[in-house]
PDB file of C-alpha atoms in Angstrom:
ATOM      1  CA  MET A   4     120.091  85.317 189.165  1.00 77.00           C
ATOM      2  CA  ARG A   5     117.895  87.868 190.953  1.00 88.00           C
ATOM      3  CA  ILE A   6     119.114  90.255 193.662  1.00 93.00           C
ATOM      4  CA  LEU A   7     117.046  92.475 195.950  1.00 95.00           C
ATOM      5  CA  VAL A   8     118.755  95.731 196.964  1.00 97.00           C
ATOM      6  CA  ILE A   9     117.236  97.377 200.052  1.00 98.00           C
ATOM      7  CA  GLU A  10     118.706 100.888 199.997  1.00 97.00           C
ATOM      8  CA  ASP A  11     117.016 104.230 200.673  1.00 95.00           C
ATOM      9  CA  GLU A  12     119.661 106.496 199.112  1.00 95.00           C
ATOM     10  CA  LYS A  13     118.525 106.958 195.502  1.00 94.00           C
ATOM     11  CA  LYS A  14     121.939 107.526 193.907  1.00 95.00           C
ATOM     12  CA  THR A  15     123.468 104.524 195.662  1.00 95.00           C
ATOM     13  CA  ALA A  16     120.506 102.322 194.730  1.00 95.00           C
ATOM     14  CA  ALA A  17     120.683 103.405 191.080  1.00 94.00           C
ATOM     15  CA  PHE A  18     124.463 102.859 191.007  1.00 94.00           C
ATOM     16  CA  LEU A  19     124.102  99.356 192.441  1.00 95.00           C
ATOM     17  CA  ALA A  20     121.252  98.428 190.111  1.00 93.00           C
ATOM     18  CA  LYS A  21     123.119  99.618 187.015  1.00 92.00           C
ATOM     19  CA  GLY A  22     126.352  97.838 187.902  1.00 92.00           C
ATOM     20  CA  LEU A  23     124.716  94.567 188.899  1.00 92.00           C
ATOM     21  CA  ARG A  24     122.530  94.504 185.783  1.00 89.00           C
ATOM     22  CA  GLU A  25     125.580  95.101 183.595  1.00 86.00           C
ATOM     23  CA  ALA A  26     127.181  92.125 185.378  1.00 86.00           C
ATOM     24  CA  GLY A  27     124.249  89.957 184.305  1.00 82.00           C
ATOM     25  CA  PHE A  28     121.988  90.004 187.367  1.00 86.00           C
ATOM     26  CA  ALA A  29     118.306  90.883 187.551  1.00 86.00           C
ATOM     27  CA  VAL A  30     117.792  93.532 190.250  1.00 91.00           C
ATOM     28  CA  ASP A  31     114.788  94.602 192.305  1.00 93.00           C
ATOM     29  CA  LEU A  32     114.892  97.715 194.517  1.00 95.00           C
ATOM     30  CA  ALA A  33     113.245  98.562 197.831  1.00 96.00           C
ATOM     31  CA  ARG A  34     113.623 102.025 199.388  1.00 95.00           C
ATOM     32  CA  ASP A  35     112.658 101.191 202.990  1.00 96.00           C
ATOM     33  CA  GLY A  36     112.874  98.277 205.389  1.00 96.00           C
ATOM     34  CA  GLU A  37     109.196  97.364 205.462  1.00 96.00           C
ATOM     35  CA  THR A  38     108.913  97.214 201.677  1.00 96.00           C
ATOM     36  CA  GLY A  39     112.148  95.251 201.446  1.00 96.00           C
ATOM     37  CA  LEU A  40     110.934  92.752 204.027  1.00 96.00           C
ATOM     38  CA  GLU A  41     107.668  92.247 202.132  1.00 94.00           C
ATOM     39  CA  GLN A  42     109.493  91.724 198.836  1.00 93.00           C
ATOM     40  CA  ALA A  43     111.989  89.300 200.385  1.00 94.00           C
ATOM     41  CA  ARG A  44     109.133  87.245 201.817  1.00 91.00           C
ATOM     42  CA  ALA A  45     107.074  87.264 198.618  1.00 88.00           C
ATOM     43  CA  THR A  46     109.772  86.538 196.024  1.00 85.00           C
ATOM     44  CA  LYS A  47     112.587  83.995 195.810  1.00 83.00           C
ATOM     45  CA  PHE A  48     115.794  85.987 195.462  1.00 88.00           C
ATOM     46  CA  ASP A  49     119.301  84.602 195.118  1.00 88.00           C
ATOM     47  CA  LEU A  50     120.796  87.387 197.266  1.00 94.00           C
ATOM     48  CA  LEU A  51     119.732  90.347 199.396  1.00 97.00           C
ATOM     49  CA  ILE A  52     121.921  93.460 199.690  1.00 98.00           C
ATOM     50  CA  VAL A  53     120.730  95.360 202.754  1.00 97.00           C
ATOM     51  CA  ASP A  54     121.555  98.793 204.171  1.00 97.00           C
ATOM     52  CA  ILE A  55     121.195  99.160 207.943  1.00 96.00           C
ATOM     53  CA  MET A  56     119.964 102.732 208.352  1.00 95.00           C
ATOM     54  CA  LEU A  57     116.606 102.439 206.571  1.00 96.00           C
ATOM     55  CA  PRO A  58     113.246 104.209 207.019  1.00 95.00           C
ATOM     56  CA  HIS A  59     110.339 102.444 208.767  1.00 93.00           C
ATOM     57  CA  LYS A  60     112.346  99.337 209.678  1.00 94.00           C
ATOM     58  CA  ASP A  61     116.133  99.204 209.916  1.00 96.00           C
ATOM     59  CA  GLY A  62     118.331  96.559 208.328  1.00 95.00           C
ATOM     60  CA  TRP A  63     118.942  94.809 211.654  1.00 96.00           C
ATOM     61  CA  GLU A  64     115.194  94.217 212.010  1.00 96.00           C
ATOM     62  CA  VAL A  65     114.761  93.128 208.401  1.00 96.00           C
ATOM     63  CA  VAL A  66     117.446  90.464 208.648  1.00 96.00           C
ATOM     64  CA  ALA A  67     116.395  89.302 212.114  1.00 94.00           C
ATOM     65  CA  GLU A  68     112.782  88.833 210.979  1.00 95.00           C
ATOM     66  CA  LEU A  69     113.760  87.011 207.791  1.00 94.00           C
ATOM     67  CA  ARG A  70     116.039  84.618 209.631  1.00 91.00           C
ATOM     68  CA  GLY A  71     113.359  84.176 212.285  1.00 90.00           C
ATOM     69  CA  ASP A  72     110.927  83.210 209.522  1.00 88.00           C
ATOM     70  CA  GLY A  73     113.371  80.603 208.270  1.00 87.00           C
ATOM     71  CA  VAL A  74     114.301  82.497 205.095  1.00 87.00           C
ATOM     72  CA  ARG A  75     117.800  81.280 204.169  1.00 87.00           C
ATOM     73  CA  THR A  76     118.439  83.628 201.231  1.00 91.00           C
ATOM     74  CA  PRO A  77     122.078  84.844 201.347  1.00 94.00           C
ATOM     75  CA  ILE A  78     122.410  88.381 202.739  1.00 95.00           C
ATOM     76  CA  LEU A  79     125.139  90.988 202.335  1.00 96.00           C
ATOM     77  CA  PHE A  80     125.020  94.069 204.556  1.00 97.00           C
ATOM     78  CA  LEU A  81     126.169  97.231 202.739  1.00 96.00           C
ATOM     79  CA  THR A  82     126.338 100.099 205.200  1.00 94.00           C
ATOM     80  CA  ALA A  83     128.242 103.120 206.481  1.00 94.00           C
ATOM     81  CA  ARG A  84     128.337 101.594 209.983  1.00 93.00           C
ATOM     82  CA  ASP A  85     131.940 100.494 210.214  1.00 91.00           C
ATOM     83  CA  SER A  86     132.602  99.531 213.839  1.00 94.00           C
ATOM     84  CA  VAL A  87     133.756  96.030 214.709  1.00 93.00           C
ATOM     85  CA  ARG A  88     130.738  95.756 216.997  1.00 94.00           C
ATOM     86  CA  ASP A  89     128.367  96.448 214.089  1.00 94.00           C
ATOM     87  CA  ARG A  90     130.139  93.961 211.820  1.00 93.00           C
ATOM     88  CA  VAL A  91     129.942  91.256 214.451  1.00 94.00           C
ATOM     89  CA  LYS A  92     126.274  92.022 215.091  1.00 93.00           C
ATOM     90  CA  GLY A  93     125.449  91.803 211.394  1.00 93.00           C
ATOM     91  CA  LEU A  94     127.141  88.440 210.973  1.00 93.00           C
ATOM     92  CA  GLU A  95     125.627  87.059 214.170  1.00 92.00           C
ATOM     93  CA  LEU A  96     122.150  88.069 212.980  1.00 91.00           C
ATOM     94  CA  GLY A  97     122.676  85.765 210.030  1.00 90.00           C
ATOM     95  CA  ALA A  98     124.225  87.892 207.269  1.00 92.00           C
ATOM     96  CA  ASP A  99     126.706  86.099 205.021  1.00 92.00           C
ATOM     97  CA  ASP A 100     128.960  89.127 204.455  1.00 94.00           C
ATOM     98  CA  TYR A 101     129.359  92.752 205.523  1.00 95.00           C
ATOM     99  CA  LEU A 102     130.811  95.559 203.379  1.00 94.00           C
ATOM    100  CA  VAL A 103     131.350  99.124 204.562  1.00 94.00           C
ATOM    101  CA  LYS A 104     130.575 102.274 202.541  1.00 94.00           C
ATOM    102  CA  PRO A 105     132.227 103.909 200.696  1.00 92.00           C
ATOM    103  CA  PHE A 106     133.122 100.877 198.606  1.00 93.00           C
ATOM    104  CA  ALA A 107     134.618  99.939 195.254  1.00 93.00           C
ATOM    105  CA  PHE A 108     132.054  98.298 192.993  1.00 94.00           C
ATOM    106  CA  SER A 109     134.641  95.728 191.907  1.00 93.00           C
ATOM    107  CA  GLU A 110     134.953  94.577 195.523  1.00 94.00           C
ATOM    108  CA  LEU A 111     131.182  94.473 195.977  1.00 94.00           C
ATOM    109  CA  LEU A 112     130.818  92.368 192.831  1.00 93.00           C
ATOM    110  CA  ALA A 113     133.553  89.993 193.993  1.00 92.00           C
ATOM    111  CA  ARG A 114     131.816  89.601 197.359  1.00 92.00           C
ATOM    112  CA  VAL A 115     128.442  89.036 195.687  1.00 93.00           C
ATOM    113  CA  ARG A 116     129.900  86.259 193.564  1.00 89.00           C
ATOM    114  CA  SER A 117     131.712  84.768 196.547  1.00 88.00           C
ATOM    115  CA  VAL A 118     128.519  84.668 198.631  1.00 89.00           C
ATOM    116  CA  LEU A 119     126.614  83.085 195.744  1.00 85.00           C
ATOM    117  CA  ARG A 120     129.309  80.435 195.283  1.00 80.00           C
ATOM    118  CA  ARG A 121     129.028  79.465 198.943  1.00 79.00           C
ATOM    119  CA  ALA A 122     125.235  79.375 198.947  1.00 73.00           C
ATOM    120  CA  PRO A 123     123.254  76.196 198.264  1.00 65.00           C
ATOM    121  CA  GLN A 124     122.230  76.384 194.629  1.00 56.00           C
ATOM    122  CA  ARG A 125     118.513  76.389 193.822  1.00 53.00           C
ATOM    123  CA  GLN A 126     119.225  75.785 190.144  1.00 54.00           C
ATOM    124  CA  ALA A 127     121.612  73.570 188.231  1.00 57.00           C
ATOM    125  CA  GLU A 128     125.051  75.122 187.790  1.00 70.00           C
ATOM    126  CA  ARG A 129     125.476  73.476 184.393  1.00 81.00           C
ATOM    127  CA  LEU A 130     122.780  73.229 181.730  1.00 86.00           C
ATOM    128  CA  ARG A 131     123.121  70.950 178.713  1.00 88.00           C
ATOM    129  CA  ILE A 132     120.858  70.377 175.734  1.00 89.00           C
ATOM    130  CA  ASP A 133     122.139  68.472 172.697  1.00 89.00           C
ATOM    131  CA  ASP A 134     125.612  69.895 172.021  1.00 91.00           C
ATOM    132  CA  LEU A 135     124.899  73.174 173.858  1.00 94.00           C
ATOM    133  CA  GLU A 136     126.364  73.556 177.346  1.00 93.00           C
ATOM    134  CA  ILE A 137     125.972  76.495 179.749  1.00 92.00           C
ATOM    135  CA  ASP A 138     128.105  77.038 182.840  1.00 89.00           C
ATOM    136  CA  MET A 139     125.960  79.230 185.091  1.00 80.00           C
ATOM    137  CA  ARG A 140     128.692  79.843 187.644  1.00 74.00           C
ATOM    138  CA  ARG A 141     131.277  81.084 185.146  1.00 79.00           C
ATOM    139  CA  HIS A 142     128.769  82.724 182.768  1.00 84.00           C
ATOM    140  CA  LYS A 143     130.176  80.751 179.828  1.00 90.00           C
ATOM    141  CA  ALA A 144     128.485  78.809 177.043  1.00 95.00           C
ATOM    142  CA  THR A 145     129.769  76.410 174.398  1.00 96.00           C
ATOM    143  CA  ARG A 146     128.279  74.530 171.461  1.00 95.00           C
ATOM    144  CA  SER A 147     130.035  71.423 170.175  1.00 93.00           C
ATOM    145  CA  GLY A 148     132.918  72.530 172.377  1.00 94.00           C
ATOM    146  CA  THR A 149     133.170  75.917 170.646  1.00 95.00           C
ATOM    147  CA  PRO A 150     133.029  78.896 173.057  1.00 96.00           C
ATOM    148  CA  LEU A 151     130.158  81.312 172.419  1.00 96.00           C
ATOM    149  CA  ASN A 152     131.055  84.956 172.993  1.00 94.00           C
ATOM    150  CA  LEU A 153     127.787  86.172 174.551  1.00 92.00           C
ATOM    151  CA  THR A 154     126.849  89.515 176.073  1.00 88.00           C
ATOM    152  CA  PRO A 155     125.178  89.448 179.527  1.00 85.00           C
ATOM    153  CA  LYS A 156     121.728  89.913 177.915  1.00 85.00           C
ATOM    154  CA  GLU A 157     122.367  87.121 175.426  1.00 91.00           C
ATOM    155  CA  PHE A 158     123.634  84.777 178.138  1.00 90.00           C
ATOM    156  CA  LEU A 159     120.609  85.328 180.388  1.00 87.00           C
ATOM    157  CA  LEU A 160     118.262  84.845 177.441  1.00 90.00           C
ATOM    158  CA  LEU A 161     119.947  81.619 176.330  1.00 93.00           C
ATOM    159  CA  ALA A 162     119.877  80.187 179.863  1.00 89.00           C
ATOM    160  CA  HIS A 163     116.173  81.021 180.159  1.00 87.00           C
ATOM    161  CA  LEU A 164     115.388  79.399 176.812  1.00 91.00           C
ATOM    162  CA  VAL A 165     117.262  76.259 177.840  1.00 89.00           C
ATOM    163  CA  ARG A 166     115.440  76.030 181.168  1.00 83.00           C
ATOM    164  CA  SER A 167     112.157  76.518 179.294  1.00 84.00           C
ATOM    165  CA  ALA A 168     113.064  74.106 176.472  1.00 85.00           C
ATOM    166  CA  GLY A 169     109.976  72.954 174.607  1.00 86.00           C
ATOM    167  CA  GLU A 170     107.904  75.870 175.912  1.00 87.00           C
ATOM    168  CA  VAL A 171     107.142  79.139 174.138  1.00 90.00           C
ATOM    169  CA  VAL A 172     108.706  82.175 175.824  1.00 89.00           C
ATOM    170  CA  SER A 173     106.982  85.489 175.066  1.00 90.00           C
ATOM    171  CA  ARG A 174     108.770  88.749 174.321  1.00 87.00           C
ATOM    172  CA  ALA A 175     107.234  90.317 177.434  1.00 86.00           C
ATOM    173  CA  GLU A 176     108.556  87.475 179.598  1.00 84.00           C
ATOM    174  CA  ILE A 177     112.045  87.911 178.178  1.00 85.00           C
ATOM    175  CA  ALA A 178     112.072  91.663 178.830  1.00 82.00           C
ATOM    176  CA  GLU A 179     110.461  91.659 182.259  1.00 76.00           C
ATOM    177  CA  GLN A 180     111.566  88.386 183.861  1.00 69.00           C
ATOM    178  CA  VAL A 181     114.904  87.680 182.192  1.00 75.00           C
ATOM    179  CA  TRP A 182     116.341  91.169 181.754  1.00 74.00           C
ATOM    180  CA  ASP A 183     114.344  92.993 184.434  1.00 65.00           C
ATOM    181  CA  ILE A 184     113.310  95.828 182.089  1.00 68.00           C
ATOM    182  CA  GLY A 185     109.876  97.097 181.130  1.00 65.00           C
ATOM    183  CA  PHE A 186     108.421  95.602 177.948  1.00 60.00           C
ATOM    184  CA  LYS A 187     107.392  98.111 175.280  1.00 67.00           C
ATOM    185  CA  THR A 188     105.350  96.903 172.341  1.00 64.00           C
ATOM    186  CA  ASP A 189     106.659  99.673 170.079  1.00 64.00           C
ATOM    187  CA  THR A 190     110.303  98.542 170.240  1.00 73.00           C
ATOM    188  CA  ASN A 191     112.064  95.505 168.776  1.00 84.00           C
ATOM    189  CA  VAL A 192     114.868  95.228 171.347  1.00 85.00           C
ATOM    190  CA  VAL A 193     113.974  91.590 172.137  1.00 88.00           C
ATOM    191  CA  ASP A 194     113.991  90.605 168.467  1.00 90.00           C
ATOM    192  CA  VAL A 195     117.338  92.333 167.922  1.00 92.00           C
ATOM    193  CA  VAL A 196     118.988  90.442 170.791  1.00 91.00           C
ATOM    194  CA  VAL A 197     117.435  87.144 169.673  1.00 94.00           C
ATOM    195  CA  ARG A 198     118.779  87.750 166.163  1.00 95.00           C
ATOM    196  CA  ARG A 199     122.283  88.353 167.566  1.00 95.00           C
ATOM    197  CA  LEU A 200     121.988  85.264 169.763  1.00 96.00           C
ATOM    198  CA  ARG A 201     120.972  83.096 166.808  1.00 95.00           C
ATOM    199  CA  ALA A 202     123.966  84.352 164.835  1.00 96.00           C
ATOM    200  CA  LYS A 203     126.203  82.914 167.548  1.00 96.00           C
ATOM    201  CA  VAL A 204     124.269  79.837 168.692  1.00 96.00           C
ATOM    202  CA  ASP A 205     122.621  78.605 165.470  1.00 95.00           C
ATOM    203  CA  ASP A 206     124.138  80.072 162.302  1.00 95.00           C
ATOM    204  CA  PRO A 207     127.537  78.293 162.509  1.00 94.00           C
ATOM    205  CA  PHE A 208     125.880  74.912 163.160  1.00 93.00           C
ATOM    206  CA  LYS A 209     123.744  72.505 161.136  1.00 89.00           C
ATOM    207  CA  THR A 210     121.002  71.977 163.732  1.00 90.00           C
ATOM    208  CA  LYS A 211     118.993  75.069 164.671  1.00 92.00           C
ATOM    209  CA  LEU A 212     117.847  75.292 168.289  1.00 94.00           C
ATOM    210  CA  ILE A 213     116.015  78.635 168.557  1.00 95.00           C
ATOM    211  CA  HIS A 214     112.728  78.940 166.664  1.00 94.00           C
ATOM    212  CA  THR A 215     110.202  81.754 166.244  1.00 94.00           C
ATOM    213  CA  ILE A 216     106.524  81.264 167.016  1.00 92.00           C
ATOM    214  CA  ARG A 217     105.034  84.049 164.932  1.00 90.00           C
ATOM    215  CA  GLY A 218     103.125  86.623 166.967  1.00 86.00           C
ATOM    216  CA  VAL A 219     103.913  84.870 170.261  1.00 88.00           C
ATOM    217  CA  GLY A 220     107.615  84.560 171.024  1.00 91.00           C
ATOM    218  CA  TYR A 221     110.444  82.041 170.855  1.00 94.00           C
ATOM    219  CA  ILE A 222     111.051  78.402 171.699  1.00 93.00           C
ATOM    220  CA  LEU A 223     114.183  76.279 172.032  1.00 94.00           C
ATOM    221  CA  ILE A 224     113.665  72.842 170.500  1.00 89.00           C
ATOM    222  CA  ALA A 225     116.275  70.103 170.683  1.00 79.00           C
ATOM    223  CA  ARG A 226     116.423  66.354 170.142  1.00 69.00           C
ATOM    224  CA  GLU A 227     117.683  65.904 173.688  1.00 55.00           C
ATOM    225  CA  ASN A 228     116.552  67.904 176.721  1.00 47.00           C
ATOM    226  CA  ARG A 229     118.853  67.097 179.598  1.00 41.00           C
ATOM    227  CA  ILE A 230     119.797  69.466 182.415  1.00 41.00           C
ATOM    228  CA  THR A 231     122.742  68.340 184.533  1.00 41.00           C
TER     229      THR A 231
END
């Protein structure tokens, strides 16, 4: 899932991005209201985390314009403005939650997950191909009923391969679109993670799902391709 954080304070933005990525989310950053508004209009995000006191265009304006445009992406205000009046205003503008700074990251993460659970899902919550099953909500995967102990990077990669079953996924796509990191041709980080993923998903089982297309990338091939 992809989250847009609209936050002008660099340390706070970096802290949020690091924590959310470690929790398995892809994160985009915007440092002012105008840029954030443009990104929110141009890209389909699963959640927006919005500060109120922003340069160029404040958070109130950003949310009001998005809701006025009919954008229904869930929104969580994260701000130092702590009055009841401000909280009420934020929720009445169309935000789904409101958290006051300073905050505990564990609480923010719980609220993020709560908002996402309540939101209409754009994608299937459960993916299934052959004997492989992925629970997107709980971040769990099983094969033939056996739990797979996956890291956040491995889980996101496996889910992407399943959604793209039968199609070749390039190394650059994995790095940039799945993990939200820059792709560098002189590193083998993608291959290392794929190798670890295969050790968990394929090695203990007779049928291999993940295949290498030499010089291009990877493809998940299965007898049955059913997403439920």
